[in-house]
Amino acid sequence: MARIAIIGSGFAGLSAAAYLGKTGHEVLVFEKNETAGGRARQLITNGYVFDMGPSWYWMPEVFEDFFTDMDTTVSRQYDLTLLDPGFVINFGEGGVLKIPAKYVELRNLFESLEQGSAVRLDAFMKEAAYKYKTGMQKMAQMPGLSVMEFLDMDVISGVFRMQLFTGFSKHVRKYFTHPQLIALMEFPVLFLGAMPSETPALYSLMNYAGLKLGTWYPGGGFGSVVKAMKETVLKNGGNFYFNAPVEKIETLNNSVTSVKVNGESIKVDVVVSSADYHFTEQCLLDKEYRNYDESYWDSRTLAPSALIYYVGVNKKIPGLNHHTLFFESPLESHSQDIYVNPKWPENPLFYLCCPSKTDKSVAPEGHENLFFLMPLAPGITDEPELREEFFNKMLERVEKLTGFEIKTSIDYKQSYCVKDFINDYHSYKGNAYGLANTLRQTAILKPKMKNRKLKNMFYTGQFTVPGPGVPPSIISGKIVSSLIVKHLSTVSKKNSYEAAL
């Protein structure tokens, strides 16, 4: 049995800890913050329960697969509700689109906006379904260590159907011309870290996930998912240490020997970091043991940061849905301000979540729980005055949509932005989602899960494979656990062989 240190308790760290604990190894999870969950922590105050990060529950089978592997089911862990409408898009003068949960109703919606688009939606979704199945069941499961992984015949035969070399924007426009339909199909890539024109058409699998498989909500918010995953780690013998930042990864003879936590050196056999990859290498490892130097990181394309507000309102707000996208301006304009000429956006798009429309437990009776999120360029100037200026802009648009005066009814308000991502998660340039999913940063072109110079040092999470997002992070933890089990098996066989000589 090996002693394994896991740095960070986000979804990738929790997943890795659960799988490694289930194989019988001693797992120690070190978390710098007070609670588990990383970016999926919850802020509980004044009777409100705010999800601090993820709020979109897509790809439900990934969660189900995890809990099945842990000898349980999602339904035993938390309640799951299919949202209908899944989400709403506000186009301002262009009206509001409510995206239905049922596919037949979605076809009708498309056809009402553009004649013939329902049939084209079928064709689009057929391709997207193939990408989703191949992408999630094959490519997303690869450790990304070698091009040899792509010698699987199913992957080779389908590489052109996966459309890795076709731009997402061009792909969407092959099927649809109505600007609202284009905005609907392109919005998921706003969070993938590149302009739609620079994002591979592979990611139409996101459209399949959101529009065909549905948008769900876990009762109690994402904190319920974190709690359930944490319990699986504990059930499998894992141990958590909170307020326990790792200060140094100590090494000897090209191996990790211990981690220094709050001034104490703790001996371990393996380290896997689910913390920020850049921070792990630049701040915890000596220079000679880093996979990548500072110039490498500076050349990477990062996914966005975000301006977030957690807001409590002491009245019910009519006219709001669980998820609302405010897209009164073109996606192109805001994307330019994130990816091309980084600055605070001139015509910002933003997202509003009101989970109290679905879940009474997240706000006091008669109150609303609001989560505002506006994507931002990472590394951008972050000052209180700018936060407040853009909050007021967002709030005015919500008030215009609902026809309801909200500002005087706010009884709780807290912001979160670039500086907070850096302080709380050591996030490189304050990014919120990790590394962008561009062609040059996909699969084997992502930072490696295994340290090239330390034989027992591994990485997991949104900077490595499969990529950013909750489901990919859960998969990432499973992949790295398999690599570690294989590594430990090799070490054990070698030690047995040497002992027999």
Short mmCIF file of C-alpha atoms in Angstrom, two decimals:
data_model
loop_
_atom_site.label_atom_id
_atom_site.label_comp_id
_atom_site.label_asym_id
_atom_site.label_seq_id
_atom_site.Cartn_x
_atom_site.Cartn_y
_atom_site.Cartn_z
CA MET A 1 0.00 0.00 0.00
CA ALA A 2 1.35 3.39 -0.99
CA ARG A 3 0.83 6.72 0.74
CA ILE A 4 -0.47 9.22 -1.82
CA ALA A 5 -0.73 12.99 -1.31
CA ILE A 6 -3.35 14.83 -3.32
CA ILE A 7 -3.03 18.60 -3.49
CA GLY A 8 -6.43 20.28 -3.74
CA SER A 9 -9.98 19.01 -3.34
CA GLY A 10 -11.72 20.24 -6.47
CA PHE A 11 -13.59 17.73 -8.61
CA ALA A 12 -10.41 16.27 -10.13
CA GLY A 13 -8.78 15.89 -6.73
CA LEU A 14 -11.89 14.33 -5.20
CA SER A 15 -12.22 11.94 -8.12
CA ALA A 16 -8.57 10.86 -7.95
CA ALA A 17 -8.80 10.44 -4.17
CA ALA A 18 -11.91 8.26 -4.45
CA TYR A 19 -10.46 5.97 -7.12
CA LEU A 20 -7.07 5.64 -5.43
CA GLY A 21 -8.66 4.98 -2.05
CA LYS A 22 -10.82 2.27 -3.59
CA THR A 23 -7.68 0.46 -4.78
CA GLY A 24 -6.52 0.25 -1.16
CA HIS A 25 -3.92 3.01 -1.04
CA GLU A 26 -3.58 5.51 1.81
CA VAL A 27 -4.84 8.85 0.48
CA LEU A 28 -4.10 12.21 2.10
CA VAL A 29 -5.96 15.21 0.61
CA PHE A 30 -4.43 18.59 1.44
CA GLU A 31 -6.71 21.58 0.89
CA LYS A 32 -5.61 25.18 1.49
CA ASN A 33 -9.19 26.39 2.06
CA GLU A 34 -11.64 25.55 4.85
CA THR A 35 -13.88 23.21 2.85
CA ALA A 36 -13.72 20.74 -0.03
CA GLY A 37 -14.78 21.56 -3.58
CA GLY A 38 -12.24 24.02 -4.93
CA ARG A 39 -14.08 26.34 -7.31
CA ALA A 40 -17.28 24.44 -6.48
CA ARG A 41 -17.26 25.54 -2.85
CA GLN A 42 -20.42 27.07 -1.42
CA LEU A 43 -20.89 30.40 0.30
CA ILE A 44 -23.43 29.92 3.11
CA THR A 45 -24.54 33.15 4.78
CA ASN A 46 -27.64 35.02 5.93
CA GLY A 47 -29.86 32.05 5.06
CA TYR A 48 -28.52 31.85 1.48
CA VAL A 49 -26.57 28.98 -0.08
CA PHE A 50 -24.57 30.20 -3.07
CA ASP A 51 -22.69 27.90 -5.45
CA MET A 52 -19.46 29.86 -5.82
CA GLY A 53 -18.49 28.35 -9.17
CA PRO A 54 -20.11 25.68 -11.38
CA SER A 55 -23.88 25.91 -11.80
CA TRP A 56 -24.55 24.03 -15.09
CA TYR A 57 -25.08 20.29 -14.61
CA TRP A 58 -24.47 18.78 -18.06
CA MET A 59 -23.35 15.27 -19.11
CA PRO A 60 -25.21 13.47 -16.29
CA GLU A 61 -23.84 10.06 -17.27
CA VAL A 62 -20.32 11.16 -16.22
CA PHE A 63 -21.55 11.70 -12.66
CA GLU A 64 -23.51 8.44 -12.80
CA ASP A 65 -20.45 6.54 -14.01
CA PHE A 66 -18.37 7.92 -11.14
CA PHE A 67 -20.86 6.89 -8.47
CA THR A 68 -21.39 3.51 -10.12
CA ASP A 69 -17.63 2.97 -9.89
CA MET A 70 -17.98 3.82 -6.18
CA ASP A 71 -20.71 1.17 -5.74
CA THR A 72 -23.57 3.63 -5.42
CA THR A 73 -25.79 5.80 -7.65
CA VAL A 74 -26.54 9.48 -8.12
CA SER A 75 -30.10 8.96 -6.87
CA ARG A 76 -28.78 7.64 -3.55
CA GLN A 77 -26.57 10.71 -3.14
CA TYR A 78 -28.70 13.70 -4.18
CA ASP A 79 -31.88 14.64 -6.00
CA LEU A 80 -31.55 15.53 -9.68
CA THR A 81 -34.11 17.66 -11.53
CA LEU A 82 -34.36 18.12 -15.30
CA LEU A 83 -34.92 21.84 -15.92
CA ASP A 84 -37.63 22.84 -18.39
CA PRO A 85 -36.86 25.23 -19.91
CA GLY A 86 -33.24 24.18 -19.65
CA PHE A 87 -32.24 27.82 -19.97
CA VAL A 88 -33.43 31.10 -21.42
CA ILE A 89 -31.66 33.53 -23.74
CA ASN A 90 -32.61 37.21 -23.59
CA PHE A 91 -31.93 38.98 -26.89
CA GLY A 92 -33.31 42.33 -25.73
CA GLU A 93 -35.37 43.86 -28.51
CA GLY A 94 -35.12 40.51 -30.29
CA GLY A 95 -37.18 38.83 -27.59
CA VAL A 96 -36.56 35.83 -25.36
CA LEU A 97 -35.86 32.22 -26.35
CA LYS A 98 -36.85 29.53 -23.87
CA ILE A 99 -34.90 26.36 -24.62
CA PRO A 100 -37.21 23.40 -23.97
CA ALA A 101 -36.10 20.12 -22.42
CA LYS A 102 -37.95 18.00 -25.00
CA TYR A 103 -36.18 17.64 -28.34
CA VAL A 104 -39.42 17.68 -30.35
CA GLU A 105 -40.21 21.09 -28.87
CA LEU A 106 -36.67 22.27 -29.61
CA ARG A 107 -37.19 21.31 -33.28
CA ASN A 108 -40.37 23.34 -33.34
CA LEU A 109 -38.55 26.32 -31.85
CA PHE A 110 -35.86 26.16 -34.54
CA GLU A 111 -38.41 25.84 -37.31
CA SER A 112 -40.35 28.85 -35.99
CA LEU A 113 -37.24 31.01 -36.44
CA GLU A 114 -35.85 29.58 -39.69
CA GLN A 115 -37.72 27.46 -42.18
CA GLY A 116 -36.06 24.08 -42.74
CA SER A 117 -33.83 24.43 -39.68
CA ALA A 118 -35.51 21.56 -37.78
CA VAL A 119 -34.26 19.04 -40.34
CA ARG A 120 -30.83 20.67 -40.32
CA LEU A 121 -30.84 20.50 -36.52
CA ASP A 122 -31.37 16.73 -36.80
CA ALA A 123 -28.33 16.46 -39.07
CA PHE A 124 -26.26 18.72 -36.78
CA MET A 125 -27.20 16.65 -33.74
CA LYS A 126 -26.44 13.37 -35.48
CA GLU A 127 -22.86 14.55 -36.06
CA ALA A 128 -22.67 16.02 -32.56
CA ALA A 129 -23.89 12.73 -31.05
CA TYR A 130 -21.06 10.87 -32.81
CA LYS A 131 -18.53 13.40 -31.51
CA TYR A 132 -19.97 13.15 -28.03
CA LYS A 133 -19.86 9.36 -27.98
CA THR A 134 -16.36 9.12 -29.48
CA GLY A 135 -15.08 12.18 -27.64
CA MET A 136 -16.32 11.23 -24.18
CA GLN A 137 -15.90 7.44 -24.39
CA LYS A 138 -12.60 7.38 -26.31
CA MET A 139 -10.64 10.65 -26.56
CA ALA A 140 -11.60 12.03 -23.14
CA GLN A 141 -10.39 8.82 -21.51
CA MET A 142 -6.86 9.06 -22.93
CA PRO A 143 -4.02 10.22 -20.65
CA GLY A 144 -2.56 12.39 -23.40
CA LEU A 145 1.00 11.12 -22.92
CA SER A 146 1.71 9.86 -26.43
CA VAL A 147 0.46 10.07 -30.00
CA MET A 148 0.37 6.26 -29.89
CA GLU A 149 -2.91 6.56 -27.97
CA PHE A 150 -4.55 7.59 -31.24
CA LEU A 151 -3.76 4.27 -32.91
CA ASP A 152 -7.15 2.98 -31.74
CA MET A 153 -8.93 2.16 -35.01
CA ASP A 154 -12.19 3.76 -33.92
CA VAL A 155 -10.39 7.03 -33.25
CA ILE A 156 -8.36 6.89 -36.47
CA SER A 157 -11.38 6.15 -38.64
CA GLY A 158 -13.37 8.94 -37.00
CA VAL A 159 -10.75 11.67 -36.81
CA PHE A 160 -12.20 13.61 -39.75
CA ARG A 161 -15.75 13.18 -38.49
CA MET A 162 -14.52 14.67 -35.20
CA GLN A 163 -13.67 17.88 -37.15
CA LEU A 164 -10.60 18.81 -35.15
CA PHE A 165 -9.42 21.00 -38.02
CA THR A 166 -12.68 22.83 -38.79
CA GLY A 167 -13.66 26.03 -36.98
CA PHE A 168 -16.75 25.85 -34.79
CA SER A 169 -18.19 29.09 -36.16
CA LYS A 170 -17.92 27.88 -39.75
CA HIS A 171 -19.48 24.56 -38.79
CA VAL A 172 -22.53 26.18 -37.16
CA ARG A 173 -23.10 28.48 -40.11
CA LYS A 174 -23.17 25.52 -42.46
CA TYR A 175 -26.47 24.57 -40.84
CA PHE A 176 -28.09 27.80 -39.62
CA THR A 177 -28.37 31.44 -40.72
CA HIS A 178 -30.70 32.99 -38.14
CA PRO A 179 -28.55 35.08 -35.73
CA GLN A 180 -30.41 33.84 -32.66
CA LEU A 181 -29.91 30.21 -33.59
CA ILE A 182 -26.22 30.87 -34.24
CA ALA A 183 -25.91 32.58 -30.83
CA LEU A 184 -27.65 29.63 -29.16
CA MET A 185 -25.28 27.12 -30.72
CA GLU A 186 -22.12 29.19 -30.14
CA PHE A 187 -22.66 30.26 -26.53
CA PRO A 188 -21.04 27.19 -24.87
CA VAL A 189 -17.68 27.95 -26.51
CA LEU A 190 -17.58 31.36 -24.82
CA PHE A 191 -16.29 29.42 -21.80
CA LEU A 192 -13.94 27.09 -23.71
CA GLY A 193 -11.29 29.75 -24.08
CA ALA A 194 -11.22 30.92 -27.69
CA MET A 195 -13.19 32.70 -30.36
CA PRO A 196 -15.82 30.45 -31.97
CA SER A 197 -13.82 30.73 -35.21
CA GLU A 198 -10.72 29.38 -33.42
CA THR A 199 -12.46 26.58 -31.53
CA PRO A 200 -12.53 23.14 -33.21
CA ALA A 201 -15.94 22.02 -34.50
CA LEU A 202 -15.34 18.95 -32.32
CA TYR A 203 -17.00 20.93 -29.55
CA SER A 204 -20.43 20.74 -31.11
CA LEU A 205 -20.51 17.79 -28.69
CA MET A 206 -21.33 20.51 -26.13
CA ASN A 207 -24.52 21.30 -28.05
CA TYR A 208 -25.49 17.66 -27.90
CA ALA A 209 -24.80 17.58 -24.18
CA GLY A 210 -26.83 20.68 -23.42
CA LEU A 211 -29.66 20.48 -25.93
CA LYS A 212 -30.20 16.73 -26.29
CA LEU A 213 -29.15 15.31 -22.91
CA GLY A 214 -30.64 18.23 -21.01
CA THR A 215 -29.74 20.74 -18.32
CA TRP A 216 -30.12 19.35 -14.80
CA TYR A 217 -29.98 20.66 -11.25
CA PRO A 218 -28.68 18.80 -8.17
CA GLY A 219 -30.82 19.56 -5.12
CA GLY A 220 -28.91 21.82 -2.75
CA GLY A 221 -26.64 22.96 -5.57
CA PHE A 222 -23.22 21.68 -6.59
CA GLY A 223 -22.29 21.52 -2.94
CA SER A 224 -24.39 18.35 -2.81
CA VAL A 225 -22.19 16.78 -5.49
CA VAL A 226 -19.03 17.83 -3.62
CA LYS A 227 -20.41 16.41 -0.37
CA ALA A 228 -21.30 13.10 -2.02
CA MET A 229 -17.86 12.77 -3.63
CA LYS A 230 -16.13 13.68 -0.38
CA GLU A 231 -18.12 10.96 1.39
CA THR A 232 -16.92 8.37 -1.14
CA VAL A 233 -13.33 9.38 -0.42
CA LEU A 234 -13.90 8.96 3.32
CA LYS A 235 -15.69 5.65 2.78
CA ASN A 236 -12.65 4.42 0.86
CA GLY A 237 -10.32 5.35 3.72
CA GLY A 238 -9.13 8.76 2.54
CA ASN A 239 -8.21 11.57 4.92
CA PHE A 240 -8.80 15.30 4.46
CA TYR A 241 -6.67 18.12 5.88
CA PHE A 242 -8.21 21.59 5.58
CA ASN A 243 -6.47 24.94 6.02
CA ALA A 244 -3.47 22.86 4.97
CA PRO A 245 -1.66 24.53 2.07
CA VAL A 246 1.21 22.56 0.56
CA GLU A 247 4.26 24.83 0.72
CA LYS A 248 6.85 22.62 -0.94
CA ILE A 249 7.15 19.32 -2.79
CA GLU A 250 10.39 17.84 -1.47
CA THR A 251 12.54 15.62 -3.67
CA LEU A 252 15.62 13.40 -3.70
CA ASN A 253 17.23 11.48 -6.57
CA ASN A 254 14.48 12.31 -9.11
CA SER A 255 11.70 11.23 -6.76
CA VAL A 256 9.26 13.06 -4.55
CA THR A 257 9.93 12.16 -0.91
CA SER A 258 7.55 14.38 1.04
CA VAL A 259 5.27 17.41 1.02
CA LYS A 260 5.72 20.30 3.42
CA VAL A 261 2.40 21.40 4.92
CA ASN A 262 2.21 24.21 7.48
CA GLY A 263 5.92 23.78 8.12
CA GLU A 264 5.79 20.00 8.61
CA SER A 265 7.34 17.50 6.16
CA ILE A 266 5.02 14.55 5.52
CA LYS A 267 6.56 11.51 3.83
CA VAL A 268 4.68 10.19 0.79
CA ASP A 269 5.21 7.72 -2.04
CA VAL A 270 3.32 9.64 -4.74
CA VAL A 271 2.07 13.19 -5.22
CA VAL A 272 -0.76 14.18 -7.54
CA SER A 273 -1.56 17.87 -7.83
CA SER A 274 -5.06 18.94 -8.73
CA ALA A 275 -4.07 22.50 -7.88
CA ASP A 276 -3.22 25.07 -10.53
CA TYR A 277 -0.55 23.45 -12.75
CA HIS A 278 1.47 26.65 -13.14
CA PHE A 279 1.49 27.29 -9.38
CA THR A 280 2.46 23.68 -8.64
CA GLU A 281 5.47 23.83 -10.91
CA GLN A 282 6.64 27.40 -10.39
CA CYS A 283 6.08 27.61 -6.63
CA LEU A 284 6.21 24.08 -5.19
CA LEU A 285 8.88 22.36 -7.30
CA ASP A 286 12.54 23.22 -7.71
CA LYS A 287 13.37 24.58 -11.14
CA GLU A 288 15.15 21.45 -12.37
CA TYR A 289 12.03 19.33 -11.83
CA ARG A 290 9.50 21.42 -13.74
CA ASN A 291 7.88 20.18 -16.94
CA TYR A 292 7.46 23.73 -18.27
CA ASP A 293 9.14 27.10 -17.80
CA GLU A 294 7.55 30.52 -17.41
CA SER A 295 7.80 31.31 -21.12
CA TYR A 296 5.72 28.22 -21.91
CA TRP A 297 2.93 29.31 -19.60
CA ASP A 298 3.01 32.87 -20.88
CA SER A 299 2.49 31.55 -24.42
CA ARG A 300 -0.60 29.49 -23.49
CA THR A 301 -4.14 30.55 -24.33
CA LEU A 302 -6.18 30.60 -21.15
CA ALA A 303 -9.90 30.18 -20.71
CA PRO A 304 -11.63 33.29 -19.32
CA SER A 305 -11.71 34.68 -15.84
CA ALA A 306 -15.01 36.03 -14.57
CA LEU A 307 -16.69 38.76 -12.61
CA ILE A 308 -19.15 37.01 -10.26
CA TYR A 309 -21.69 38.46 -7.85
CA TYR A 310 -23.57 36.51 -5.19
CA VAL A 311 -26.73 38.44 -4.43
CA GLY A 312 -29.62 37.88 -2.05
CA VAL A 313 -32.93 39.65 -2.68
CA ASN A 314 -35.64 39.90 0.01
CA LYS A 315 -38.50 39.56 -2.50
CA LYS A 316 -39.52 37.08 -5.18
CA ILE A 317 -38.67 38.28 -8.70
CA PRO A 318 -41.28 37.49 -11.36
CA GLY A 319 -40.19 36.70 -14.90
CA LEU A 320 -36.90 34.97 -14.02
CA ASN A 321 -35.93 31.39 -14.85
CA HIS A 322 -33.26 29.17 -13.31
CA HIS A 323 -30.66 29.95 -16.04
CA THR A 324 -30.79 33.13 -18.16
CA LEU A 325 -28.22 34.30 -20.71
CA PHE A 326 -28.23 38.02 -21.49
CA PHE A 327 -27.20 38.25 -25.14
CA GLU A 328 -28.54 41.62 -26.22
CA SER A 329 -25.26 42.26 -28.07
CA PRO A 330 -23.41 40.01 -30.53
CA LEU A 331 -21.21 37.27 -29.09
CA GLU A 332 -18.39 38.38 -31.38
CA SER A 333 -17.94 41.74 -29.64
CA HIS A 334 -17.53 40.32 -26.13
CA SER A 335 -15.32 37.49 -27.42
CA GLN A 336 -12.96 40.03 -28.98
CA ASP A 337 -12.64 41.77 -25.61
CA ILE A 338 -11.67 38.48 -23.95
CA TYR A 339 -9.44 36.77 -26.51
CA VAL A 340 -8.17 39.34 -29.03
CA ASN A 341 -7.82 42.71 -27.29
CA PRO A 342 -8.17 41.88 -23.60
CA LYS A 343 -10.11 44.55 -21.70
CA TRP A 344 -13.28 45.03 -19.70
CA PRO A 345 -16.01 44.50 -22.31
CA GLU A 346 -17.78 47.38 -23.97
CA ASN A 347 -20.92 45.36 -24.68
CA PRO A 348 -20.81 42.61 -22.05
CA LEU A 349 -22.78 39.42 -22.25
CA PHE A 350 -23.48 37.77 -18.93
CA TYR A 351 -25.25 34.87 -17.26
CA LEU A 352 -27.71 34.93 -14.37
CA CYS A 353 -28.59 31.89 -12.26
CA CYS A 354 -31.59 31.96 -9.94
CA PRO A 355 -31.57 28.51 -8.28
CA SER A 356 -34.25 29.57 -5.79
CA LYS A 357 -36.73 29.22 -8.68
CA THR A 358 -36.08 25.45 -8.46
CA ASP A 359 -34.80 24.90 -4.91
CA LYS A 360 -36.38 26.52 -1.83
CA SER A 361 -33.45 25.46 0.35
CA VAL A 362 -30.97 27.96 -1.14
CA ALA A 363 -32.69 31.14 0.07
CA PRO A 364 -34.88 32.25 2.98
CA GLU A 365 -38.62 31.94 2.35
CA GLY A 366 -39.85 34.67 0.02
CA HIS A 367 -36.30 35.57 -1.08
CA GLU A 368 -34.31 34.96 -4.27
CA ASN A 369 -30.76 33.69 -4.68
CA LEU A 370 -28.97 35.33 -7.64
CA PHE A 371 -25.61 34.41 -9.18
CA PHE A 372 -24.25 36.84 -11.80
CA LEU A 373 -21.33 35.79 -14.03
CA MET A 374 -19.66 37.90 -16.71
CA PRO A 375 -16.70 36.30 -18.58
CA LEU A 376 -13.52 38.38 -18.54
CA ALA A 377 -10.05 38.23 -20.00
CA PRO A 378 -7.62 36.61 -17.54
CA GLY A 379 -4.96 38.88 -16.06
CA ILE A 380 -7.12 41.96 -16.47
CA THR A 381 -7.15 44.90 -14.03
CA ASP A 382 -9.46 44.12 -11.13
CA GLU A 383 -10.60 47.00 -8.92
CA PRO A 384 -13.67 47.40 -6.68
CA GLU A 385 -14.92 50.37 -8.69
CA LEU A 386 -14.89 48.36 -11.93
CA ARG A 387 -16.66 45.44 -10.28
CA GLU A 388 -19.43 47.72 -9.06
CA GLU A 389 -19.74 49.55 -12.36
CA PHE A 390 -20.33 46.33 -14.26
CA PHE A 391 -22.61 44.89 -11.60
CA ASN A 392 -24.87 47.91 -11.99
CA LYS A 393 -24.87 47.42 -15.76
CA MET A 394 -25.92 43.80 -15.35
CA LEU A 395 -28.54 44.62 -12.73
CA GLU A 396 -30.16 47.28 -14.93
CA ARG A 397 -30.60 44.71 -17.70
CA VAL A 398 -32.17 42.19 -15.32
CA GLU A 399 -34.56 44.87 -14.09
CA LYS A 400 -35.44 45.77 -17.68
CA LEU A 401 -36.17 42.12 -18.53
CA THR A 402 -38.29 41.47 -15.46
CA GLY A 403 -39.86 44.91 -15.07
CA PHE A 404 -39.05 44.55 -11.37
CA GLU A 405 -37.01 46.97 -9.25
CA ILE A 406 -34.35 44.82 -7.55
CA LYS A 407 -31.63 47.15 -6.26
CA THR A 408 -33.49 48.42 -3.18
CA SER A 409 -34.42 44.83 -2.19
CA ILE A 410 -30.86 43.46 -2.04
CA ASP A 411 -30.05 42.22 1.46
CA TYR A 412 -26.77 40.46 0.62
CA LYS A 413 -24.11 41.12 -2.02
CA GLN A 414 -20.58 39.77 -2.47
CA SER A 415 -18.31 40.01 -5.51
CA TYR A 416 -15.64 37.63 -6.80
CA CYS A 417 -13.15 38.35 -9.58
CA VAL A 418 -9.59 37.98 -10.87
CA LYS A 419 -7.83 38.78 -7.60
CA ASP A 420 -10.01 36.32 -5.68
CA PHE A 421 -9.27 33.47 -8.10
CA ILE A 422 -5.57 34.16 -7.56
CA ASN A 423 -5.82 34.43 -3.76
CA ASP A 424 -8.10 31.44 -3.21
CA TYR A 425 -6.84 29.00 -5.86
CA HIS A 426 -3.39 30.33 -6.91
CA SER A 427 -5.08 30.62 -10.30
CA TYR A 428 -2.68 31.57 -13.10
CA LYS A 429 -3.60 35.11 -14.19
CA GLY A 430 -6.86 34.67 -12.33
CA ASN A 431 -8.36 32.29 -14.89
CA ALA A 432 -11.64 30.65 -13.92
CA TYR A 433 -11.68 27.59 -16.22
CA GLY A 434 -8.10 26.54 -16.89
CA LEU A 435 -6.53 26.13 -20.31
CA ALA A 436 -8.46 27.05 -23.44
CA ASN A 437 -9.67 24.24 -25.69
CA THR A 438 -7.96 25.41 -28.86
CA LEU A 439 -6.60 22.99 -31.46
CA ARG A 440 -3.02 23.63 -30.30
CA GLN A 441 -4.05 22.81 -26.74
CA THR A 442 -6.11 19.66 -27.27
CA ALA A 443 -5.41 16.05 -26.21
CA ILE A 444 -1.66 15.27 -26.38
CA LEU A 445 -0.92 19.00 -26.80
CA LYS A 446 -2.12 19.79 -23.28
CA PRO A 447 0.30 19.89 -20.31
CA LYS A 448 1.21 16.33 -19.39
CA MET A 449 -0.30 14.38 -16.50
CA LYS A 450 3.08 12.92 -15.59
CA ASN A 451 6.18 14.81 -14.53
CA ARG A 452 9.01 13.97 -16.95
CA LYS A 453 11.75 14.28 -14.32
CA LEU A 454 10.11 12.98 -11.16
CA LYS A 455 8.90 9.41 -11.49
CA ASN A 456 6.24 9.70 -8.78
CA MET A 457 4.79 13.17 -9.50
CA PHE A 458 1.46 13.52 -11.38
CA TYR A 459 -1.06 16.25 -12.31
CA THR A 460 -4.81 16.31 -12.82
CA GLY A 461 -7.54 18.88 -13.42
CA GLN A 462 -8.54 21.58 -15.85
CA PHE A 463 -5.03 22.36 -17.17
CA THR A 464 -4.43 18.83 -18.38
CA VAL A 465 -6.59 16.20 -20.12
CA PRO A 466 -9.46 16.12 -20.90
CA GLY A 467 -9.89 19.85 -20.17
CA PRO A 468 -11.98 22.42 -18.28
CA GLY A 469 -15.41 21.77 -16.83
CA VAL A 470 -16.86 19.58 -14.09
CA PRO A 471 -17.38 16.32 -16.06
CA PRO A 472 -13.90 16.51 -17.67
CA SER A 473 -12.37 17.14 -14.23
CA ILE A 474 -14.07 14.04 -12.80
CA ILE A 475 -12.75 12.03 -15.75
CA SER A 476 -9.29 13.57 -15.27
CA GLY A 477 -9.16 12.27 -11.70
CA LYS A 478 -10.04 8.78 -12.91
CA ILE A 479 -7.37 8.83 -15.63
CA VAL A 480 -4.58 9.99 -13.33
CA SER A 481 -5.54 7.37 -10.74
CA SER A 482 -5.10 4.67 -13.40
CA LEU A 483 -1.66 6.03 -14.28
CA ILE A 484 -0.65 5.99 -10.61
CA VAL A 485 -1.91 2.44 -10.03
CA LYS A 486 0.07 1.32 -13.08
CA HIS A 487 3.16 3.16 -11.83
CA LEU A 488 2.89 1.59 -8.37
CA SER A 489 2.42 -1.87 -9.86
CA THR A 490 5.61 -1.43 -11.89
CA VAL A 491 7.52 -0.24 -8.81
CA SER A 492 6.22 -3.21 -6.78
CA LYS A 493 7.28 -5.72 -9.43
CA LYS A 494 10.70 -4.10 -9.68
CA ASN A 495 11.17 -4.19 -5.91
CA SER A 496 10.08 -7.86 -5.79
CA TYR A 497 12.51 -8.72 -8.55
CA GLU A 498 15.41 -6.92 -6.83
CA ALA A 499 14.60 -8.60 -3.51
CA ALA A 500 14.70 -12.01 -5.18
CA LEU A 501 18.21 -11.45 -6.57
#
